[in-house]
Amino acid sequence: MLYLTNMLGRPVLDSTGEKLGVVSDVAISTGEVFPRITSLAFRGPGRTPFMISWRKYVEEFDDDSVRLNTEKHNIRFSYLQPSEVLLARDLLDQQIVDTQGLKLVRVNDLKLSPSGTQLRLLGAEVGIRGILRGLHPLLERAVVAAAKLFGRKIDEKIIAWNYMDLLDRDLSKVSLSVTHKRLDELHPADVADILEQLDPKQRAEVFKHLDAAQTAEVIAELEDEFQAETIDDMSATEASRMLGQMDPDDAADIIRDLPYEKAETLLRLMGVEDATEIRRLLGYREDTAGGMMTTQFVALSEKDTVGDAIEVLRGLDEDFPTVHFVYVLDDESDKLIGVMSLRTLVLAQNDTPLGDAMFTEIITCLPDADEEEVAEDISKYNLVALPVVDEAGIMLGIVTVDDAMEVMEENAEEEASDLAGKVMLGCIAGLLFLAVYTIVVLYIAGVM
């Protein structure tokens, strides 16, 4: 195997052995899973840059030099093509996204695979060996050998090219192959994990390559501090449009943390329906069922039929949250009186009234119920969603299991943090006691 850092600085010789310069870079075309080296860049006399076709002119290469197949006066120089990337300039020492490991990494070297006179890029070295090799190959070998003496092994950390995604596309002018697993193909939660590792400028670059719906989904998955930063980087028009794309409960959570003036500006710029839903949710405290719930659910009258319910479900927008139940309301008072699972709907006859097929034993909660109690009920009764009703039994929304899981995770983290603090204090107290005890013993023994 060959590495880019090993190639840089090698002499470039023509067919007569005359030195034309030293290797400064190599280029690849990004349209392949493991792309071939397409161009050789080298510096000639006076550090003048030149570029030539690798396939057309390179005869052979080894640890000492790159030899061309013709004399220097027969060489025709070329230019970097739009689909090409210079490895040293555009990738080496740059931050990339490892879309397999879902993390931000730095390219310390690039691994190449020889095949005759051709070279292919296998991937990026992101481990310590790439750093050592970049300083000097002998240093890498020495450290690896020393580690082996102590029974340790320092492995390469290679990310295959098809799992790499460039952050700064505008700089490199790269259009990655469709075979790549790109950021916009990942789950929004995975993209959010990656974005939290970037600085604000890099996050903004990534958002440019996501559409409005993807942006809304990703921002909903970000931690609160990153949501606030992202909103601050947007214009008011962009932010309001993005919040309008989100589920009302997620949008309300974000707006709740904004300064009052900015929150009001964004709400005024939204559509009336979206703003009304969000304002309604903002009326509840954050740590209550009302603050957790979403108002997006499917509810029908007890006189509606199974066929009516199925038609309503078929007519939902694609971005409507996942529906697990159809809630049944009293025809006169709109009180919640029953629920039907999708399984029940599928098995029932189309002309059956919902009131005849619904399940009437429903677990509900009030909007001011504490979020921890709500999460406990969802866990205790194995619920996918818990209806929220007012004092009169009117349905207001639902708390879904994913929101309950977030509450439980936050509580677990707080408990773990408290436990760690207590353990630390206990250790410090123990050490202090041991120190005092030692001093006392030495004093009694006459040593001090």
Short mmCIF file of C-alpha atoms in Angstrom, two decimals, residues 216 219-220 224 227 231 239-240 242-259 263 266-267 270 274-287 289-296:
data_model
loop_
_atom_site.label_atom_id
_atom_site.label_comp_id
_atom_site.label_asym_id
_atom_site.label_seq_id
_atom_site.Cartn_x
_atom_site.Cartn_y
_atom_site.Cartn_z
CA ALA A 216 -36.54 21.28 10.27
CA ILE A 219 -32.89 21.16 14.09
CA ALA A 220 -35.60 19.40 16.11
CA ASP A 224 -31.12 23.23 23.04
CA GLN A 227 -30.88 25.04 18.33
CA ILE A 231 -31.83 30.08 14.88
CA ALA A 239 -36.30 30.86 10.86
CA SER A 240 -40.09 31.33 10.79
CA MET A 242 -38.29 26.49 9.14
CA LEU A 243 -40.29 26.49 12.40
CA GLY A 244 -43.49 26.27 10.38
CA GLN A 245 -42.17 23.03 8.85
CA MET A 246 -41.68 21.46 12.29
CA ASP A 247 -44.13 19.61 14.47
CA PRO A 248 -45.89 22.21 16.67
CA ASP A 249 -44.52 20.76 19.92
CA ASP A 250 -40.92 20.83 18.64
CA ALA A 251 -41.35 24.39 17.34
CA ALA A 252 -42.88 25.47 20.67
CA ASP A 253 -39.91 24.02 22.57
CA ILE A 254 -37.51 26.11 20.48
CA ILE A 255 -39.54 29.32 20.62
CA ARG A 256 -39.97 28.95 24.38
CA ASP A 257 -36.20 29.36 24.80
CA LEU A 258 -35.93 32.48 22.61
CA PRO A 259 -36.04 36.08 23.85
CA ALA A 263 -40.17 34.82 19.51
CA LEU A 266 -41.05 34.71 14.30
CA LEU A 267 -44.64 33.92 15.29
CA MET A 270 -45.65 32.40 10.38
CA ASP A 274 -49.11 27.30 12.66
CA ALA A 275 -48.70 30.31 14.95
CA THR A 276 -52.03 29.60 16.70
CA GLU A 277 -51.06 25.98 17.43
CA ILE A 278 -47.66 27.00 18.76
CA ARG A 279 -49.09 29.82 20.92
CA ARG A 280 -51.55 27.35 22.42
CA LEU A 281 -48.73 25.02 23.41
CA LEU A 282 -46.68 27.91 24.79
CA GLY A 283 -49.49 28.49 27.29
CA TYR A 284 -48.44 25.37 29.21
CA ARG A 285 -45.41 25.03 31.46
CA GLU A 286 -42.47 23.25 29.86
CA ASP A 287 -42.23 20.49 32.48
CA ALA A 289 -47.93 17.18 29.95
CA GLY A 290 -49.20 20.29 28.15
CA GLY A 291 -45.63 21.41 27.49
CA MET A 292 -44.71 17.95 26.17
CA MET A 293 -47.75 17.18 24.06
CA THR A 294 -48.30 17.54 20.34
CA THR A 295 -51.61 18.68 18.91
CA GLN A 296 -51.20 16.55 15.79
#
